[in-house]
Amino acid sequence: MTTTTATTPLTLLLPGRPPLLLRGEEGQAWHFGRSHENELVFLDGGLSRRHARIALQDGVPWLEDLGSRNGTFVNDEQIQAPRPLRGGDELRMGSVRIRVTQGSQGPDVRIQAGDQSDSQQSLILPLDQARKAWMHGVHDPDRTGAVIRALQELSLELIKDVPADALLAQVLDHLWVLLRPWRAAILMKEASGELRLAVSRADEGQAPILLSRNLVESALGRKEAVLFREFGLDLASPSILLSGITTAIVTPLEYEGAVLGLLYLDARPPRGPFNEQDLGLASTFAHMASAKLEQARLREAELGRRKLDHELDLARHIQQGLLPGLPPVIPGYQLYGNNLPSRQVSGDLFGWWPRGDGRWLLALADVSGKGLGPGLVMASLAAFLEAWAGRDVSTETLAFHLSKALARHTDGRRFVTAFLALLDPATGAVTYTNAGHNPGFLLLPDGSCLELESQGLPLAMLPGQAYGSATISLPPGGLLALYTDGITEAANPKDEEYTPERLKAFLMARAMAPVEAVDAELMAELEAHAQGTPFADDRTLLLLRRS
């Protein structure tokens, strides 16, 4: 077993309890598990009674699994032998996750009202100017070499996949050696705009660091680096006077305009005041860390987007399986349906189901809204239709029951327009219920067209509301066309919609064409109309012709 020298102690950030500083005599150990015999007890079913331990050897904490049932993991890799810990590691035992940070848990940081940024002894520089400041002036050769080595080490860390808090801790570690502050802290800006303490350091004591709102605004809002050479008695708060702080630095963590947080350093005698080079060095280190953090954020966002795309593709694949395959053979009739989602998941549905008496139930529906939510409602509707399709009920009764069932499984903000039809192939009679859907078109051999208007509200809008129905005759040569508004509302770059009138004229001109050809030509016409404008809604078509 090799030995690693620990330069600074490590701290365990434990869920629901204070941080644990891993410091003590040689052989000091901390045991983890469900048993109360352990120093660290977690009542988690995934942990064994005596799960793992951390023991100090030559000042280095080693993690060892004690033959646990579910294993012990470091950075999501199961350990098979004792492993030395380092800052940035994440431990997992069962569902318990523990982060390891380098150095003792430093002081808290509080933001309060104050006017220190108005001090005549302060230097305020734009970030670009501040970052160049450390290169100017007379340099101590020893310090220059140390700075170059620190920059090289940090540059190497930027290449690695280092956790954010571990990287920030390393930045503070380097500045701690180079600038010899009394206290230091890095705060990160959350999505809400609030600041979160990421890491802090202090030589002694745990008195909180008090920052004025003016300083925070200067760093975050105006993207300025601020150097206090000396606090005046008229500007220093009582806490600053009592602490003996005489100099401080505040600089934002900024990269390409994005401000991620701020860095704070202060000092007191015998260390002299920070100078312009110190400000530049701190700003440069903060900038390098920001570049890595922003890169990691963008990569994480991209990975999240890819994962979501993968899950949506899977959902689309499953959903497409809910739609019917090849249309059935109904002697004397042509039946065809098609669905083109505007996104990965569609909120439209079409289908056909045989009845025991020889009739066929046809359905086309459109869930309000777009995206995954309507897609899930569509899947529920498909399941309800599958359950009810074989029952000998009328279309108005079916609409009534579907409306009540959907209302029980939605949040009241989703509703479904639907067109339900029963075809009797022997007679050509079609009994239908239009539940708030677009009018269906019945194209007759004489060149006329009937519009099949709505007979009730959309499903789930007012559950318990009765629906009406009507019966039409589909004569030889007649065509029944059902569609969703993704077709009629398809827009071009001038925001001009395709319109129901244009769809009606298109269908009347092709009333005798094969149904597959009607669909193909319509989709091509919609593409030509859109001229590259993305389709805002799903396009679904259901065609029934009597030969």
XYZ file of C-alpha atoms in Angstrom:
547
model
C 0.000 0.000 0.000
C 1.499 3.321 -1.096
C 1.392 6.347 1.158
C 0.089 9.741 0.090
C 1.053 12.831 2.025
C -1.863 15.004 3.004
C -0.999 18.707 2.746
C -4.280 19.966 4.225
C -6.933 18.051 6.136
C -10.048 16.810 4.377
C -13.622 17.474 5.432
C -16.647 15.212 4.929
C -19.852 17.064 4.056
C -22.435 14.758 5.608
C -26.155 14.894 4.766
C -28.221 16.309 7.601
C -25.345 16.819 10.067
C -22.311 19.083 10.618
C -19.155 18.666 8.479
C -16.593 16.201 9.808
C -12.924 17.224 9.753
C -10.733 14.165 9.174
C -8.012 15.002 11.662
C -6.620 13.058 14.606
C -3.986 10.617 15.816
C -2.444 7.944 13.627
C -4.945 5.119 13.226
C -7.949 7.317 14.051
C -10.969 5.710 12.369
C -14.612 6.544 11.635
C -17.036 3.691 10.917
C -20.196 3.965 8.806
C -23.285 1.759 8.961
C -26.778 1.152 10.348
C -25.583 -0.175 13.699
C -25.351 2.264 16.619
C -21.865 0.865 17.278
C -20.602 3.055 14.400
C -19.373 6.589 14.845
C -21.493 7.625 11.857
C -24.921 5.985 11.884
C -27.225 6.234 8.847
C -30.593 4.492 9.035
C -30.575 3.664 5.350
C -31.715 0.258 4.108
C -28.929 0.196 1.533
C -26.224 0.206 4.213
C -24.991 -2.834 6.065
C -24.769 -2.803 9.850
C -20.991 -2.340 9.608
C -20.587 -0.919 6.112
C -17.261 0.945 5.719
C -14.644 2.928 7.560
C -12.178 5.753 7.071
C -8.842 5.424 8.874
C -5.878 7.809 9.052
C -2.518 6.396 7.946
C 0.438 8.804 7.794
C -2.054 11.643 7.976
C -3.957 10.406 4.925
C -7.603 9.208 5.215
C -8.146 5.793 3.598
C -11.631 4.492 2.788
C -12.241 0.750 3.163
C -15.352 -1.314 2.511
C -16.044 -3.771 5.342
C -17.666 -6.491 3.235
C -20.919 -4.586 2.831
C -23.851 -6.101 0.991
C -24.266 -3.322 -1.602
C -20.712 -2.022 -1.835
C -19.002 1.316 -1.277
C -18.476 3.714 -4.171
C -16.111 6.615 -4.828
C -17.082 8.827 -7.757
C -19.577 6.102 -8.805
C -16.871 3.392 -8.963
C -17.069 0.532 -6.479
C -13.896 0.156 -4.452
C -12.364 -3.304 -4.074
C -9.478 -2.333 -1.794
C -8.661 0.525 0.614
C -8.471 3.805 -1.301
C -6.959 7.178 -0.266
C -9.409 10.056 -0.337
C -8.830 13.464 -1.869
C -10.728 16.725 -2.141
C -13.534 16.558 -4.665
C -14.332 12.865 -4.146
C -17.955 11.841 -3.714
C -18.712 8.758 -1.603
C -21.863 6.683 -1.934
C -23.097 4.015 0.466
C -26.638 2.915 -0.245
C -28.517 6.152 -0.943
C -26.196 8.183 1.319
C -23.914 10.559 -0.594
C -20.972 12.275 1.090
C -18.733 14.910 -0.494
C -15.081 15.331 0.395
C -13.579 18.831 0.425
C -10.005 19.872 0.950
C -9.183 21.912 4.003
C -11.252 22.610 7.068
C -14.693 24.040 6.705
C -13.973 27.757 6.573
C -15.988 30.720 7.830
C -19.486 31.569 6.689
C -20.076 34.625 4.478
C -22.853 37.142 5.082
C -23.941 40.020 2.884
C -25.132 43.193 4.573
C -25.614 46.885 3.933
C -22.394 48.874 3.792
C -20.488 51.510 1.856
C -16.936 50.177 1.859
C -16.774 50.304 -1.934
C -16.785 54.133 -1.692
C -13.513 54.220 0.187
C -10.908 56.633 -1.170
C -8.343 53.938 -0.424
C -9.994 51.484 -2.874
C -8.974 50.747 -6.455
C -11.733 49.684 -8.837
C -10.683 48.221 -12.186
C -12.580 46.737 -15.135
C -11.858 43.020 -15.336
C -9.772 43.133 -18.526
C -7.511 45.742 -16.971
C -7.360 43.946 -13.633
C -6.248 40.646 -15.221
C -3.320 42.365 -16.911
C -2.219 44.126 -13.717
C -0.220 41.217 -12.304
C 2.139 41.296 -15.326
C 3.206 44.912 -14.715
C 5.679 46.276 -12.207
C 8.769 44.766 -10.589
C 8.540 41.037 -9.896
C 10.322 38.987 -7.281
C 11.911 36.114 -9.284
C 10.960 33.579 -6.619
C 7.357 34.744 -6.588
C 7.210 34.830 -10.404
C 8.352 31.219 -10.521
C 5.750 30.243 -7.939
C 3.011 32.016 -9.909
C 4.021 30.274 -13.140
C 4.063 26.884 -11.409
C 0.643 27.569 -9.871
C -0.764 28.588 -13.257
C 0.654 25.442 -14.828
C -0.837 23.246 -12.111
C -4.212 24.940 -12.410
C -4.089 24.634 -16.211
C -3.566 20.881 -15.845
C -6.526 20.690 -13.478
C -8.646 22.472 -16.067
C -8.020 19.603 -18.481
C -9.250 17.006 -16.009
C -12.846 16.242 -15.131
C -12.646 17.865 -11.698
C -15.816 18.530 -9.657
C -16.653 22.237 -9.433
C -16.172 22.632 -5.675
C -12.859 20.752 -5.842
C -11.614 23.082 -8.574
C -12.637 26.138 -6.551
C -10.870 24.713 -3.503
C -7.698 24.323 -5.577
C -7.961 27.953 -6.712
C -8.142 29.059 -3.083
C -5.259 26.749 -2.178
C -3.026 28.351 -4.828
C -3.985 31.895 -3.858
C -3.519 31.000 -0.193
C 0.121 30.191 -0.868
C 0.790 33.023 -3.331
C -1.005 35.920 -1.618
C -0.943 34.822 2.065
C -4.419 36.158 2.987
C -6.013 35.834 6.403
C -9.355 34.654 5.022
C -10.657 33.691 1.603
C -13.962 32.620 0.095
C -15.626 31.869 -3.230
C -19.367 32.368 -3.636
C -21.276 30.981 -6.626
C -24.383 32.520 -8.143
C -27.397 30.217 -8.227
C -30.019 30.221 -10.991
C -32.232 32.269 -8.656
C -29.549 34.978 -8.443
C -28.755 34.178 -4.810
C -25.147 33.590 -3.773
C -24.049 30.226 -2.342
C -20.846 29.765 -0.378
C -18.830 27.181 -2.296
C -15.560 27.134 -0.348
C -13.797 29.269 2.259
C -10.529 29.324 4.192
C -9.330 30.933 7.425
C -6.135 30.716 9.453
C -8.017 30.706 12.716
C -11.498 31.132 14.094
C -14.841 30.782 12.384
C -16.093 34.392 12.565
C -18.212 35.069 9.466
C -16.947 37.189 6.589
C -19.149 40.264 6.177
C -19.476 41.637 2.632
C -21.243 44.874 1.763
C -23.975 44.839 -0.866
C -22.088 47.562 -2.727
C -19.106 45.256 -3.100
C -21.272 42.403 -4.318
C -23.007 44.658 -6.841
C -19.659 45.996 -8.018
C -18.403 42.474 -8.673
C -21.569 40.866 -10.049
C -23.423 43.752 -11.655
C -20.683 45.993 -13.010
C -18.079 43.224 -13.450
C -15.384 45.142 -11.592
C -12.447 43.998 -9.503
C -12.039 45.948 -6.257
C -8.878 46.357 -4.178
C -8.903 47.865 -0.680
C -5.396 48.954 0.223
C -6.468 50.184 3.648
C -9.796 50.530 5.440
C -10.398 53.980 6.892
C -11.808 54.321 10.397
C -14.812 56.175 8.998
C -15.660 53.378 6.558
C -14.798 50.208 8.430
C -17.552 48.400 10.248
C -17.074 47.498 13.943
C -16.537 43.880 12.959
C -13.721 44.868 10.597
C -12.085 47.079 13.213
C -12.268 44.309 15.791
C -10.872 41.713 13.391
C -7.946 43.909 12.397
C -8.521 43.555 8.643
C -6.598 46.244 6.737
C -6.829 45.115 3.107
C -9.175 43.090 0.901
C -9.841 41.975 -2.681
C -13.189 41.260 -4.362
C -13.280 40.075 -7.975
C -15.978 38.334 -10.011
C -15.730 34.871 -11.518
C -16.496 35.869 -15.097
C -16.071 34.231 -18.493
C -17.224 35.712 -21.812
C -19.737 37.956 -20.122
C -21.232 35.306 -17.842
C -20.702 36.094 -14.143
C -20.716 32.873 -12.121
C -19.810 34.194 -8.666
C -17.177 36.156 -6.796
C -13.833 35.679 -5.026
C -13.010 37.414 -1.740
C -9.647 37.704 0.041
C -8.670 39.771 3.066
C -5.578 40.206 5.229
C -4.333 41.902 8.407
C -0.916 42.797 9.831
C 1.844 41.775 9.749
C 0.948 41.171 6.098
C 1.042 44.455 4.184
C -1.769 45.727 1.953
C -2.623 43.876 -1.248
C -1.360 45.656 -4.351
C -2.460 45.921 -7.973
C -0.488 42.832 -8.944
C -2.237 40.821 -6.237
C -5.596 41.995 -7.584
C -4.575 40.970 -11.094
C -3.397 37.556 -9.946
C -6.631 36.878 -8.069
C -8.688 38.024 -11.071
C -6.681 35.815 -13.435
C -7.160 32.705 -11.297
C -10.859 33.494 -10.966
C -11.130 33.856 -14.755
C -9.417 30.514 -15.395
C -11.744 28.750 -12.985
C -14.756 30.449 -14.567
C -13.749 29.209 -18.017
C -13.675 25.621 -16.752
C -16.938 25.953 -14.821
C -18.770 27.516 -17.762
C -17.426 24.800 -20.048
C -18.619 22.154 -17.595
C -22.030 23.825 -17.333
C -22.458 23.902 -21.102
C -21.345 20.285 -21.372
C -23.753 19.243 -18.630
C -26.557 21.116 -20.368
C -25.701 19.391 -23.644
C -25.623 15.984 -21.965
C -28.964 16.771 -20.350
C -30.398 17.775 -23.719
C -29.127 14.589 -25.336
C -30.562 12.504 -22.529
C -33.913 14.243 -22.867
C -33.841 13.779 -26.651
C -33.097 10.083 -26.141
C -35.963 9.716 -23.683
C -38.327 11.605 -25.999
C -37.260 9.421 -28.926
C -38.012 6.382 -26.788
C -41.383 7.876 -25.827
C -42.121 8.554 -29.486
C -41.223 4.977 -30.401
C -43.551 3.667 -27.700
C -46.290 6.081 -28.729
C -46.030 5.175 -32.393
C -46.612 1.592 -31.291
C -49.997 2.704 -29.946
C -51.066 3.846 -33.422
C -52.445 1.246 -35.833
C -50.219 -0.401 -38.400
C -51.403 -1.235 -41.899
C -55.084 -0.477 -42.422
C -57.457 -3.464 -42.331
C -59.006 -4.959 -45.436
C -62.689 -3.936 -45.472
C -64.260 -5.206 -48.715
C -65.575 -2.289 -50.744
C -63.661 0.365 -48.745
C -60.259 2.041 -48.577
C -59.082 3.109 -45.118
C -55.901 5.095 -44.438
C -54.389 7.120 -41.591
C -51.180 9.092 -41.017
C -49.659 11.051 -38.125
C -46.671 13.425 -38.370
C -45.614 14.880 -34.977
C -44.303 18.444 -34.825
C -42.068 17.328 -31.933
C -40.729 13.990 -30.759
C -44.027 13.146 -29.072
C -47.455 13.693 -30.626
C -50.717 14.740 -28.988
C -52.782 13.409 -31.920
C -54.386 9.988 -32.226
C -56.149 8.003 -34.914
C -57.255 4.397 -35.064
C -59.765 1.761 -36.085
C -61.248 -1.124 -34.106
C -63.580 -3.958 -35.289
C -66.900 -4.593 -33.557
C -68.370 -8.064 -33.074
C -71.381 -7.147 -35.232
C -69.211 -6.383 -38.280
C -69.111 -2.615 -37.767
C -65.886 -0.613 -37.349
C -65.142 2.130 -34.831
C -63.024 4.939 -36.301
C -61.498 7.676 -34.156
C -59.354 10.769 -34.597
C -58.431 13.009 -31.633
C -56.253 15.994 -30.737
C -55.067 16.714 -27.181
C -54.724 20.404 -26.295
C -51.154 21.659 -25.960
C -47.875 20.339 -27.297
C -45.067 18.127 -26.075
C -44.771 15.328 -23.563
C -47.864 16.198 -21.479
C -50.343 15.869 -24.372
C -48.475 12.763 -25.487
C -49.179 11.098 -22.145
C -52.864 12.069 -22.352
C -52.929 10.647 -25.873
C -51.557 7.341 -24.543
C -54.307 7.276 -21.899
C -56.969 7.938 -24.543
C -55.583 5.125 -26.685
C -55.875 2.760 -23.711
C -59.472 3.855 -22.995
C -60.456 3.415 -26.635
C -58.879 -0.030 -26.704
C -60.949 -0.974 -23.648
C -64.236 0.440 -24.946
C -63.952 -0.219 -28.688
C -65.382 -3.734 -28.594
C -68.452 -2.794 -26.560
C -71.793 -2.339 -28.231
C -72.268 1.325 -27.329
C -73.184 4.320 -29.453
C -70.686 7.034 -30.327
C -72.390 9.566 -28.016
C -72.266 7.090 -25.114
C -68.630 6.341 -25.858
C -67.815 10.082 -25.915
C -69.600 10.528 -22.571
C -67.568 7.767 -20.872
C -64.274 8.850 -22.460
C -64.827 12.421 -21.248
C -65.377 11.285 -17.655
C -62.417 8.862 -17.719
C -60.009 11.465 -19.127
C -61.171 14.110 -16.643
C -60.261 11.794 -13.765
C -56.723 11.422 -15.071
C -55.899 15.011 -16.087
C -55.333 18.208 -14.120
C -58.342 20.036 -15.524
C -56.254 22.027 -17.987
C -56.119 19.352 -20.675
C -58.984 18.549 -22.976
C -59.332 16.469 -26.125
C -61.212 17.235 -29.321
C -62.337 13.986 -30.959
C -64.278 12.626 -33.892
C -65.791 9.171 -33.257
C -67.509 7.270 -36.071
C -69.163 3.861 -36.497
C -69.059 2.426 -40.020
C -71.497 -0.253 -41.153
C -69.744 -1.701 -44.213
C -72.896 -3.499 -45.351
C -74.911 -0.302 -45.829
C -72.351 2.503 -45.922
C -74.024 4.143 -42.925
C -71.683 6.208 -40.729
C -72.912 7.297 -37.309
C -70.650 9.890 -35.743
C -70.112 12.149 -32.719
C -67.966 15.242 -33.137
C -66.710 16.280 -29.673
C -65.486 19.828 -30.283
C -63.317 18.776 -33.222
C -62.770 20.360 -36.636
C -65.669 19.652 -39.022
C -65.156 16.447 -40.960
C -65.551 16.605 -44.738
C -67.867 14.199 -46.614
C -67.080 14.496 -50.324
C -69.884 13.120 -52.524
C -69.635 11.769 -56.090
C -71.626 14.726 -57.448
C -68.809 17.096 -56.440
C -70.514 18.500 -53.355
C -69.093 18.466 -49.834
C -70.836 18.204 -46.482
C -69.224 19.556 -43.306
C -69.819 17.396 -40.224
C -70.011 19.953 -37.423
C -69.434 19.562 -33.682
C -72.169 18.085 -31.446
C -70.631 18.731 -28.046
C -67.720 20.075 -26.062
C -64.214 18.576 -26.173
C -63.675 15.496 -24.022
C -62.732 16.180 -20.363
C -63.787 19.828 -20.598
C -67.125 19.343 -18.793
C -67.299 15.674 -17.739
C -70.903 14.504 -17.395
C -72.064 16.606 -20.355
C -74.178 14.633 -22.842
C -73.159 14.342 -26.501
C -75.194 14.161 -29.677
C -74.745 12.066 -32.809
C -75.792 11.991 -36.441
C -75.872 9.434 -39.236
C -74.763 9.954 -42.820
C -74.588 7.650 -45.808
C -71.231 7.112 -47.501
C -72.190 6.363 -51.102
C -69.987 4.540 -53.621
C -67.270 6.982 -54.675
C -67.739 9.047 -51.485
C -64.806 10.100 -49.282
C -64.865 10.845 -45.554
C -61.869 13.007 -44.507
C -60.997 13.697 -40.849
C -58.030 15.863 -39.844
C -56.448 17.787 -36.974
C -55.789 21.531 -36.976
C -52.056 20.986 -37.373
C -52.915 20.695 -41.078
C -55.183 23.719 -41.458
C -53.043 25.926 -39.182
C -49.721 25.137 -40.884
C -48.149 28.571 -41.476
C -45.687 30.030 -43.981
C -42.993 32.672 -43.283
C -45.666 35.406 -43.543
C -47.664 33.611 -40.831
C -50.409 32.767 -43.346
C -52.237 29.553 -42.414
C -53.218 26.797 -44.827
C -56.916 27.173 -43.696
C -59.851 24.707 -43.748
C -61.131 26.261 -46.980
C -57.916 25.424 -48.799
C -57.938 21.868 -47.419
C -61.546 21.433 -48.559
C -60.679 22.622 -52.094
C -57.649 20.310 -52.169
C -59.750 17.283 -51.189
C -62.537 18.084 -53.637
C -59.987 18.251 -56.471
C -58.727 14.759 -55.561
C -61.960 13.149 -54.447
C -61.418 10.082 -56.648
C -57.650 9.616 -56.114
C -56.349 6.650 -54.054
C -56.310 7.554 -50.359
C -52.552 6.950 -50.045
C -51.955 9.406 -52.907
C -54.247 11.983 -51.301
C -52.185 11.871 -48.111
C -48.817 12.019 -49.907
C -49.864 14.968 -52.097
C -51.362 16.839 -49.143
C -48.201 16.510 -47.035
C -46.118 17.700 -50.015
C -48.435 20.694 -50.478
C -48.123 21.578 -46.790
C -44.316 21.490 -47.056
C -44.473 23.777 -50.092
C -46.848 26.133 -48.275
C -44.654 26.268 -45.128
C -41.493 27.122 -47.143
C -39.279 25.788 -44.362
C -41.273 27.234 -41.470
C -41.382 24.605 -38.686
C -44.793 23.036 -38.171
C -46.194 24.228 -34.859
C -48.594 21.322 -34.366
C -49.003 17.651 -35.227
C -50.538 16.759 -38.622
C -52.936 13.823 -38.618
C -55.260 12.643 -41.370
C -57.825 9.815 -41.497
C -59.438 8.940 -44.845
C -62.269 6.491 -45.615
C -63.484 5.939 -49.189
C -66.198 3.665 -50.409
C -65.184 2.102 -53.710
